[in-house]
CSV table of C-alpha atoms and ligand atoms in Angstrom, one decimal:
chain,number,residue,atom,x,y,z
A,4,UNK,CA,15.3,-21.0,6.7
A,5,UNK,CA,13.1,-19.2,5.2
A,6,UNK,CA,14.0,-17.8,1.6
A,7,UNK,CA,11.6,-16.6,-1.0
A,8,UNK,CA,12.7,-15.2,-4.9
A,9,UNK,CA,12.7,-11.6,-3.3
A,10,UNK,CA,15.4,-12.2,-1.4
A,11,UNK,CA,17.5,-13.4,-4.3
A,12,UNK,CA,16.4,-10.6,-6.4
A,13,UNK,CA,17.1,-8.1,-3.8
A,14,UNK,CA,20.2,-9.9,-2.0
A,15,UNK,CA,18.6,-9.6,1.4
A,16,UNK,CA,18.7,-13.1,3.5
A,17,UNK,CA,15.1,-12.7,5.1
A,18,UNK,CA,12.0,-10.8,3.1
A,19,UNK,CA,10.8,-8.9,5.5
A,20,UNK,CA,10.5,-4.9,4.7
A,21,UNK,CA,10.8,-2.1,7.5
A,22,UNK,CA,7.9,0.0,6.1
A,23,UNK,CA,9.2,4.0,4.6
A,24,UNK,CA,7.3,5.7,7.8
A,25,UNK,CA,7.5,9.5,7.5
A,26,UNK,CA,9.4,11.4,10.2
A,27,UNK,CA,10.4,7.8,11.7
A,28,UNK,CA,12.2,5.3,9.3
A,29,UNK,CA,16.0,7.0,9.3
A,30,UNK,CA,19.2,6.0,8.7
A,31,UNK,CA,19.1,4.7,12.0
A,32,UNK,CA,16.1,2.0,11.9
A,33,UNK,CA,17.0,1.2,8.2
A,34,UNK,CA,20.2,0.3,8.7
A,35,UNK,CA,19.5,-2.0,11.9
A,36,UNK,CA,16.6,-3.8,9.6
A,37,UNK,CA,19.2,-4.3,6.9
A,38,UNK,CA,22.1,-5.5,9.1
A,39,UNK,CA,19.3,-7.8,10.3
A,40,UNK,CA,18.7,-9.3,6.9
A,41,UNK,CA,15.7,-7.5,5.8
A,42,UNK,CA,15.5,-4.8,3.8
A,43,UNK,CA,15.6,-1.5,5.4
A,44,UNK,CA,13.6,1.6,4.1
A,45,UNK,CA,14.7,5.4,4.9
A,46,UNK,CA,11.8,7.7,4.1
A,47,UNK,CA,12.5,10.6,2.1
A,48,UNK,CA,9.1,11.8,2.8
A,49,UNK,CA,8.8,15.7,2.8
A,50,UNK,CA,12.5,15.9,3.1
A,51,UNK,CA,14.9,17.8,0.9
A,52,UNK,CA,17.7,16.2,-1.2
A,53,UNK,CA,20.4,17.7,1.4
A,54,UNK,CA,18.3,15.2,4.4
A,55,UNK,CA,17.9,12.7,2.4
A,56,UNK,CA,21.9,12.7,1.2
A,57,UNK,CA,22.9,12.9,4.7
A,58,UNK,CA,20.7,9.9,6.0
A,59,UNK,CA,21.9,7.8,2.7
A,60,UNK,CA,25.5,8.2,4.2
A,61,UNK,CA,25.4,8.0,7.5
A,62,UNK,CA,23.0,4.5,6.7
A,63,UNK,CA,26.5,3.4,4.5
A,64,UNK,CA,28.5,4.4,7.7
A,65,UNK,CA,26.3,1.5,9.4
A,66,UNK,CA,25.9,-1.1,6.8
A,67,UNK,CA,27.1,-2.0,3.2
A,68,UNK,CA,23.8,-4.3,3.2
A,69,UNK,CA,21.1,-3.3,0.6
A,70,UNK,CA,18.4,-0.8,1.5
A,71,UNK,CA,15.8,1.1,0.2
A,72,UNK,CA,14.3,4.8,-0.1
A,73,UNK,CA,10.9,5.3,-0.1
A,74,UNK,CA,9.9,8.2,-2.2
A,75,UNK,CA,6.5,9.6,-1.2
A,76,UNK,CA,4.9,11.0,-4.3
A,77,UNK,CA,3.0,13.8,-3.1
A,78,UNK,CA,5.8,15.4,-1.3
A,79,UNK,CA,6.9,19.4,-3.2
A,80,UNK,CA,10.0,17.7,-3.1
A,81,UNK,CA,9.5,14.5,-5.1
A,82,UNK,CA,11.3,15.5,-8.6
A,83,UNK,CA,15.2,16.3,-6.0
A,84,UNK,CA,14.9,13.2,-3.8
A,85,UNK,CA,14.0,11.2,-7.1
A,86,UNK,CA,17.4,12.4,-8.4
A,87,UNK,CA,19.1,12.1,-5.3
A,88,UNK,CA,18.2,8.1,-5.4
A,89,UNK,CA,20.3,8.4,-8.6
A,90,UNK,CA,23.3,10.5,-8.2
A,91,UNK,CA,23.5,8.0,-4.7
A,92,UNK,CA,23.0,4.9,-6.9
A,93,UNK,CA,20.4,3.8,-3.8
A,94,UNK,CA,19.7,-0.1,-4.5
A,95,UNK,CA,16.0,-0.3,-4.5
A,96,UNK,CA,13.1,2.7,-4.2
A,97,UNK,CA,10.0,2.3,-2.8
A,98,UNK,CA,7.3,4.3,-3.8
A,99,UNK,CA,4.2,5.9,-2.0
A,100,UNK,CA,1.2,7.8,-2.1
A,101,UNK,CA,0.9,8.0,-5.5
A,102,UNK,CA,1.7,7.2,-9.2
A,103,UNK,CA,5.2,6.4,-9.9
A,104,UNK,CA,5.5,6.4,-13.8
A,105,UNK,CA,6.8,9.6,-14.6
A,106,UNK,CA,9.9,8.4,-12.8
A,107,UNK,CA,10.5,5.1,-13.7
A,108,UNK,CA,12.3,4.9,-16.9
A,109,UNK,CA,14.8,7.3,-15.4
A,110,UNK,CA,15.5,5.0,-12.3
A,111,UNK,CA,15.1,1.7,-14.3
A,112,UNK,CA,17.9,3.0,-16.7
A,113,UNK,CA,19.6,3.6,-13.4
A,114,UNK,CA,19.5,-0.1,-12.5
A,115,UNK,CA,17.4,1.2,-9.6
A,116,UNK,CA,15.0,-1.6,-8.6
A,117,UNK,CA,11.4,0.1,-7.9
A,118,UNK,CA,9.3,-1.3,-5.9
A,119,UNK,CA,5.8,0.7,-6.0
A,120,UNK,CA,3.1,0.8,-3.2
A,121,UNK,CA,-0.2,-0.1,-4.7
A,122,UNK,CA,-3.6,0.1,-3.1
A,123,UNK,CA,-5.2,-1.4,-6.2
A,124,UNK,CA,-5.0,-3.9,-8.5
A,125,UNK,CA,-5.0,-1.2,-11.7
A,126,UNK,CA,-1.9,0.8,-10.2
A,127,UNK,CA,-0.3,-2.9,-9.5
A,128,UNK,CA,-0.9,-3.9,-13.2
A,129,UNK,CA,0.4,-0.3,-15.1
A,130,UNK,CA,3.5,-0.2,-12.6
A,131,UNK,CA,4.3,-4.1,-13.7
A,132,UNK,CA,3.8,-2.8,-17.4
A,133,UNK,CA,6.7,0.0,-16.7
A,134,UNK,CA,9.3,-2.2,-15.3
A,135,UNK,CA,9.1,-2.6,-11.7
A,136,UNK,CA,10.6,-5.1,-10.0
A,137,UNK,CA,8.1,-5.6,-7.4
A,138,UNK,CA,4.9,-4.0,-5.8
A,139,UNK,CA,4.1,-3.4,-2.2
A,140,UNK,CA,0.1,-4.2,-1.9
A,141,UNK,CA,-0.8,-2.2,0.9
A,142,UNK,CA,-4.3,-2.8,2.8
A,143,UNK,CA,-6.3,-0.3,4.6
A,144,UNK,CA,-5.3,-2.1,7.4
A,145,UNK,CA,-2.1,-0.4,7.6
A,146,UNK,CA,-1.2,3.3,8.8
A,147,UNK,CA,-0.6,6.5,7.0
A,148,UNK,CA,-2.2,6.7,3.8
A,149,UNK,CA,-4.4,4.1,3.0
A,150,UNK,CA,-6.3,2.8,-0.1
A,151,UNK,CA,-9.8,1.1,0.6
A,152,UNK,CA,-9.2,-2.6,0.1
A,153,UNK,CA,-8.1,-5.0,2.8
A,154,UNK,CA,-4.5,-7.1,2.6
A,155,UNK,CA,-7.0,-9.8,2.6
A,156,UNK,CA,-8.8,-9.2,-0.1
A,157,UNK,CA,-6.2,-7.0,-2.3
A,158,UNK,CA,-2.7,-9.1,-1.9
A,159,UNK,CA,-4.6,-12.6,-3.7
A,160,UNK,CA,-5.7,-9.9,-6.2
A,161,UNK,CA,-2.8,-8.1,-7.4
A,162,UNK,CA,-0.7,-11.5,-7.2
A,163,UNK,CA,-3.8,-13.0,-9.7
A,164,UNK,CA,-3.1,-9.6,-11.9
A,165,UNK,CA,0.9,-9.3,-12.0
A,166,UNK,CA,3.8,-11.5,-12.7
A,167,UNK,CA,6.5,-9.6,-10.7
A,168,UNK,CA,7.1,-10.5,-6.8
A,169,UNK,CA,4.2,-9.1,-4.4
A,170,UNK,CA,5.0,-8.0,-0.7
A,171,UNK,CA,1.9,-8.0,1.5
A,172,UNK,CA,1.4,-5.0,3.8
A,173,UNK,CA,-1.4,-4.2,6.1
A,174,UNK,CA,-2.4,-5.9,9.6
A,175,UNK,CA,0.8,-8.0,9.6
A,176,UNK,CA,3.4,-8.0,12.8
A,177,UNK,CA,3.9,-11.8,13.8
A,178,UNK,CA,4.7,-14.7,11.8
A,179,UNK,CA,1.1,-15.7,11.9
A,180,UNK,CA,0.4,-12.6,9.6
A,181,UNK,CA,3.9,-13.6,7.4
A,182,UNK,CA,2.8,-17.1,6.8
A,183,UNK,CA,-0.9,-15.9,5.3
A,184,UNK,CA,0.3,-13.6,3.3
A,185,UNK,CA,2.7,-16.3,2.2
A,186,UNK,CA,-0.6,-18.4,1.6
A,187,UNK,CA,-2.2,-15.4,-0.4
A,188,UNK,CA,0.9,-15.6,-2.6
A,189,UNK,CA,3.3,-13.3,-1.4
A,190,UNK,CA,6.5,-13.3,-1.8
A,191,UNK,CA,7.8,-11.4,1.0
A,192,UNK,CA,6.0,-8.3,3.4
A,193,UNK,CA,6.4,-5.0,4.8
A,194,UNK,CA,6.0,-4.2,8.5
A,195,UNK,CA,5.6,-0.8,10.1
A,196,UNK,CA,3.7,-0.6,13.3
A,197,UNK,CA,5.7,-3.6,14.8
A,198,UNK,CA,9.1,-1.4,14.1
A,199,UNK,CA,7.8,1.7,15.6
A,200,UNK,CA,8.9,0.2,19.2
A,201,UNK,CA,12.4,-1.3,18.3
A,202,UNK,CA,14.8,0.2,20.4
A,203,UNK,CA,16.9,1.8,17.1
A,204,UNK,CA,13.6,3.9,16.0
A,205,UNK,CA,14.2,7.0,17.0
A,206,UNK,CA,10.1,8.1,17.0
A,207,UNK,CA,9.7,9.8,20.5
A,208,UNK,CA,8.8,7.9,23.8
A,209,UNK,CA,5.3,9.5,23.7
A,210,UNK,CA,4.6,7.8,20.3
A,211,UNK,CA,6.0,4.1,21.7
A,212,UNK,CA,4.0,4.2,25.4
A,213,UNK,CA,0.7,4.7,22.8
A,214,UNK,CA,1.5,2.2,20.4
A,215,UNK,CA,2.4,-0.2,23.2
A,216,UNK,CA,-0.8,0.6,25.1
A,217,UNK,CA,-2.9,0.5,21.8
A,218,UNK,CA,-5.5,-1.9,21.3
A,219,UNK,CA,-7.6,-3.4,18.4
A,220,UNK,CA,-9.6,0.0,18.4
A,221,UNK,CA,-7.3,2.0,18.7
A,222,UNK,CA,-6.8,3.4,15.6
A,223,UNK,CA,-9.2,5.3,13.0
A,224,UNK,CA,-8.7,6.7,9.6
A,225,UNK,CA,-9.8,10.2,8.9
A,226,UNK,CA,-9.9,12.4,5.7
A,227,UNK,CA,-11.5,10.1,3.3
A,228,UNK,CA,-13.2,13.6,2.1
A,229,UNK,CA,-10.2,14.7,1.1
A,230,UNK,CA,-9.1,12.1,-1.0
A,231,UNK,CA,-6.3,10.7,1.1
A,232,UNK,CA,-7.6,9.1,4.1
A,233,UNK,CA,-5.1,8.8,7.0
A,234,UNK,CA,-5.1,5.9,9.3
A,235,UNK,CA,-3.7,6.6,13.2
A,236,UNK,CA,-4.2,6.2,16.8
A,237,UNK,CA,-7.5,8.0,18.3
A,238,UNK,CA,-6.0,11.4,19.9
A,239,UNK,CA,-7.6,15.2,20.4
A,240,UNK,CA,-6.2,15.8,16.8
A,241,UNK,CA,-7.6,12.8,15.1
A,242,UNK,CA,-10.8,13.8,17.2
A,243,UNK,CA,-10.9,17.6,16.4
A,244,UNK,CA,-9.8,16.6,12.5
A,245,UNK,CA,-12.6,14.2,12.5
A,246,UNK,CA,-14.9,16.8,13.8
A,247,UNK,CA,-13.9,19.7,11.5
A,248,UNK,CA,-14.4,16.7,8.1
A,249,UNK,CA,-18.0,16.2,9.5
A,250,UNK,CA,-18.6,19.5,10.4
A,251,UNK,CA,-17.7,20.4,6.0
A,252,UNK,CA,-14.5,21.9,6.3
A,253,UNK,CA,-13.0,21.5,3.1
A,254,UNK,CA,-9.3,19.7,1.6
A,255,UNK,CA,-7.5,23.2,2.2
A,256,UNK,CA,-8.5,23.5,5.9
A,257,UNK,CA,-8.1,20.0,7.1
A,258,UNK,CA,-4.6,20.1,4.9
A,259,UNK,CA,-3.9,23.2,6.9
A,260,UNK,CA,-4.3,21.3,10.1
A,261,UNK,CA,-2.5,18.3,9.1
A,262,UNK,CA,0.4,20.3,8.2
A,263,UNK,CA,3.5,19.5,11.1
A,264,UNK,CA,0.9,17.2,13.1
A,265,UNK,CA,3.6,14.3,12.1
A,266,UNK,CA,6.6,15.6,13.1
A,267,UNK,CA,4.9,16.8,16.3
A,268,UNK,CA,3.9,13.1,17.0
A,269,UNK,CA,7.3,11.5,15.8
A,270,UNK,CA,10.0,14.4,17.2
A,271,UNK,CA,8.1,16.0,20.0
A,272,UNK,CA,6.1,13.5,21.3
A,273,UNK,CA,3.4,15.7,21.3
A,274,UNK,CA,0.2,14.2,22.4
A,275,UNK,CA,-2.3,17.3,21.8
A,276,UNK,CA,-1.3,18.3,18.5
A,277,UNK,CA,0.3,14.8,16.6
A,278,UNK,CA,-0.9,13.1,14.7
A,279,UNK,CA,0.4,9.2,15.8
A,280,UNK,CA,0.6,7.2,12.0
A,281,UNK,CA,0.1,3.5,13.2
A,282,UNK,CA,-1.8,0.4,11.7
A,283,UNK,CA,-4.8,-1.8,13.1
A,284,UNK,CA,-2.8,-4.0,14.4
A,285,UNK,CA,-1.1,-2.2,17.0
A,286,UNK,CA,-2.9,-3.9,19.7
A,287,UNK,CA,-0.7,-6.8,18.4
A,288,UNK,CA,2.3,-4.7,19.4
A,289,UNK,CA,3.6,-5.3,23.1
A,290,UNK,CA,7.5,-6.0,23.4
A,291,UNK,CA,9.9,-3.4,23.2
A,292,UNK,CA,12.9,-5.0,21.0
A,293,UNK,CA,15.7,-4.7,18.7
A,294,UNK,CA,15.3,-4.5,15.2
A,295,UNK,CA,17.4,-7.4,14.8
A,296,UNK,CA,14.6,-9.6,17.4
A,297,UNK,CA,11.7,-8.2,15.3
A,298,UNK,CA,12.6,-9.3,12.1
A,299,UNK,CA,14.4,-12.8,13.7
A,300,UNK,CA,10.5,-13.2,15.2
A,301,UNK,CA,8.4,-12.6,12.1
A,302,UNK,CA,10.8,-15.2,10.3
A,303,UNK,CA,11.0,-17.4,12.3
A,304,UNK,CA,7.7,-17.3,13.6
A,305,UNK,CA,6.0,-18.0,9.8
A,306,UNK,CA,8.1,-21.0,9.6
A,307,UNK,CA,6.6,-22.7,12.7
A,308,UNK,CA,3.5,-22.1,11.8
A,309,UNK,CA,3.5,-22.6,7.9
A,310,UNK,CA,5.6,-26.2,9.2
A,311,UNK,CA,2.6,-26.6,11.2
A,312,UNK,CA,0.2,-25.7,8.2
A,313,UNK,CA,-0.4,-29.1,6.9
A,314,UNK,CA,-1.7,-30.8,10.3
A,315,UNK,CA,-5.4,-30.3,9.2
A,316,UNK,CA,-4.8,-31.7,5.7
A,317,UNK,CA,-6.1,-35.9,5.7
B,18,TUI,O1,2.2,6.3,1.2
B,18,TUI,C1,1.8,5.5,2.1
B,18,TUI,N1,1.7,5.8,3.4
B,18,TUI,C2,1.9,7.1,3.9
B,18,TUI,S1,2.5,8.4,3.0
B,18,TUI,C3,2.4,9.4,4.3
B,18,TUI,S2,2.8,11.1,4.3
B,18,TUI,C4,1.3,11.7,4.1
B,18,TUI,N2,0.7,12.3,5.1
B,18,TUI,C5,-0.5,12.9,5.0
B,18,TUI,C6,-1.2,12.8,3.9
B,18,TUI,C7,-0.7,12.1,2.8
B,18,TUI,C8,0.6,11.5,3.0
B,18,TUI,C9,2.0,8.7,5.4
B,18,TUI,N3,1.7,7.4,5.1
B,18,TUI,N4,1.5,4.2,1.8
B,18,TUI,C10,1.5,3.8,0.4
B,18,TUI,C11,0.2,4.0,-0.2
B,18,TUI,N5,0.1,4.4,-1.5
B,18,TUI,N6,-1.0,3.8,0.3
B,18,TUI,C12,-1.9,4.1,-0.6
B,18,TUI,C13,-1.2,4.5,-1.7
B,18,TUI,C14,-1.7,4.9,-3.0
B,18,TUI,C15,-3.0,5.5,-3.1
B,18,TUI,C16,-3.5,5.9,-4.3
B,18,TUI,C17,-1.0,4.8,-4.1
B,18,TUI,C18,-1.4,5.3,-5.3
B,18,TUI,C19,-2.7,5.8,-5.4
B,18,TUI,O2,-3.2,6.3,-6.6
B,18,TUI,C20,-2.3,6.6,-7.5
B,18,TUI,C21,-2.9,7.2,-8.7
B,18,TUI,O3,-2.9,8.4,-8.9
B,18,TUI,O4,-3.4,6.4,-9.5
């Protein structure tokens, strides 16, 4: 079995995370990760307090397991969702996209346990100062908005810089990537890509064929220029976005183009106009299964290998 201090902490069985994927990660795929024994993560996203409320039930209709809600910073509805995750006394809050700290004392008073997303060692070591419980280190490997640093390079960091539990994310979906971030000093990780297939995600058929066809160039990450760089799957809109960001069109314009391309991708499976969020390591990602499956295959998976891990030691 394989049980890490997160899991105590948290009172999940296995540490794995279902990334807080916007438009994708509802009450529906949270609250099959949770009843799995990870921790399931609906993503509030650019959602209002009324969606968020509704998915925060109907997840407790499924499950009285813990969960999380990841709040994405930059949405113009941050300051009602991060009251929401209050009023619902939600157990854990992830954070993205963003810094958390103007939040935190209010949620930490709420015995909320916060979990920021960091891309960076400096955001890892203020959030630690301010009473989180645990920080996400996200590579550029993963999809959505990215930092710059690789889960390679970044997760051995951040564990060097913080005394609080580190989960890896970025470029893991097997227990081959579970066990190395393990070795980097992890304590658990998040996985997004690998739970876009599972049969409770709700993201439209379009977006699974692609992710299941995908291959280790599949992806690209666009809108460094603007200051949030986005990484998904090669489409016309990540081509006619890149073109417009080369050609000088400025934040406003490629913001303007951005604006529904998700929900276009993850409701209406639209293949012209969405834009398909999804990691590097996609190509990874073949099997159709449940989310029960995925997270029984990542766990059990790292402790084959991490058993095995010593065979090369004299
Ligand atoms: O947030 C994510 N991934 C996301 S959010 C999202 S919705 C969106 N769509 C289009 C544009 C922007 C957002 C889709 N995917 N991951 C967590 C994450 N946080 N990755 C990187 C960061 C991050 C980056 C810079 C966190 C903090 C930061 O700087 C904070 C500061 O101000 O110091």
């Amino acid at each position: 079995m394989l049980k890490t201090p997160l899991c105590d902490l948290l009172g999940i069985e296995k540490p794995v995370f279902q990334g807080g994927m916007a438009w994708i990660a509802d009450a529906s795929l949270a609250s099959a990760v949770s009843e799995a024994g990870g921790l399931g993560i609906i993503a509030a996203m650019n959602a209002d307090a009324n969606w968020l409320r509704d998915q925060i039930h109907e997840l407790r209709a499924r499950t009285d397991k813990p969960f999380g809600v990841n709040v994405m910073l930059m949405s113009p509805f941050a300051d009602e969702v991060a009251r929401v995750v209050i009023d619902e006394r939600v157990p854990v809050v992830v954070t993205g996209a963003g810094n958390p700290t103007k939040y935190m004392k209010a949620w930490n008073e709420a015995g909320i346990k916060v979990i920021p997303v960091v891309a960076s060692v400096a955001l890892a070591r203020l959030v630690a100062r301010r009473g989180a419980t645990a920080v996400v280190a996200e590579g550029t490997e993963s999809g959505g908005h990215i930092g710059e640093t690789s889960t390679m390079a970044l997760v051995p960091q951040v564990v060097d810089a913080v005394d609080i539990p580190v989960v890896a994310a970025g470029g893991i979906a097997d227990g081959r990537g579970v066990a190395a971030a393990f070795m980097l000093g992890a304590a658990g990780v998040q996985v997004g890509t690998r739970f876009l297939v599972a049969d409770e995600c709700t993201v439209s058929e379009q977006y699974k064929e692609m992710v299941l066809k995908a291959n280790d160039t599949s992806t690209r990450a666009t809108g460094r220029s603007t200051g949030h760089p986005v990484r998904a799957l090669k489409s016309p809109f990540t081509n006619a976005y890149a073109k417009n960001e080369a050609a000088g069109a400025s934040s406003e314009e490629l913001g303007a183009m951005g604006t529904g391309a998700l929900r276009k991708a993850a409701k209406d499976g639209n293949y012209e106009e969405g834009s398909f969020l999804c990691g590097q390591i996609a190509g990874m990602v073949s099997e159709r299964q449940s989310a029960r499956e995925i997270v029984d295959d990542l766990v059990d998976g790292a402790e084959r290998v991490l058993k095995g891990a010593s065979a090369w030691v004299a």
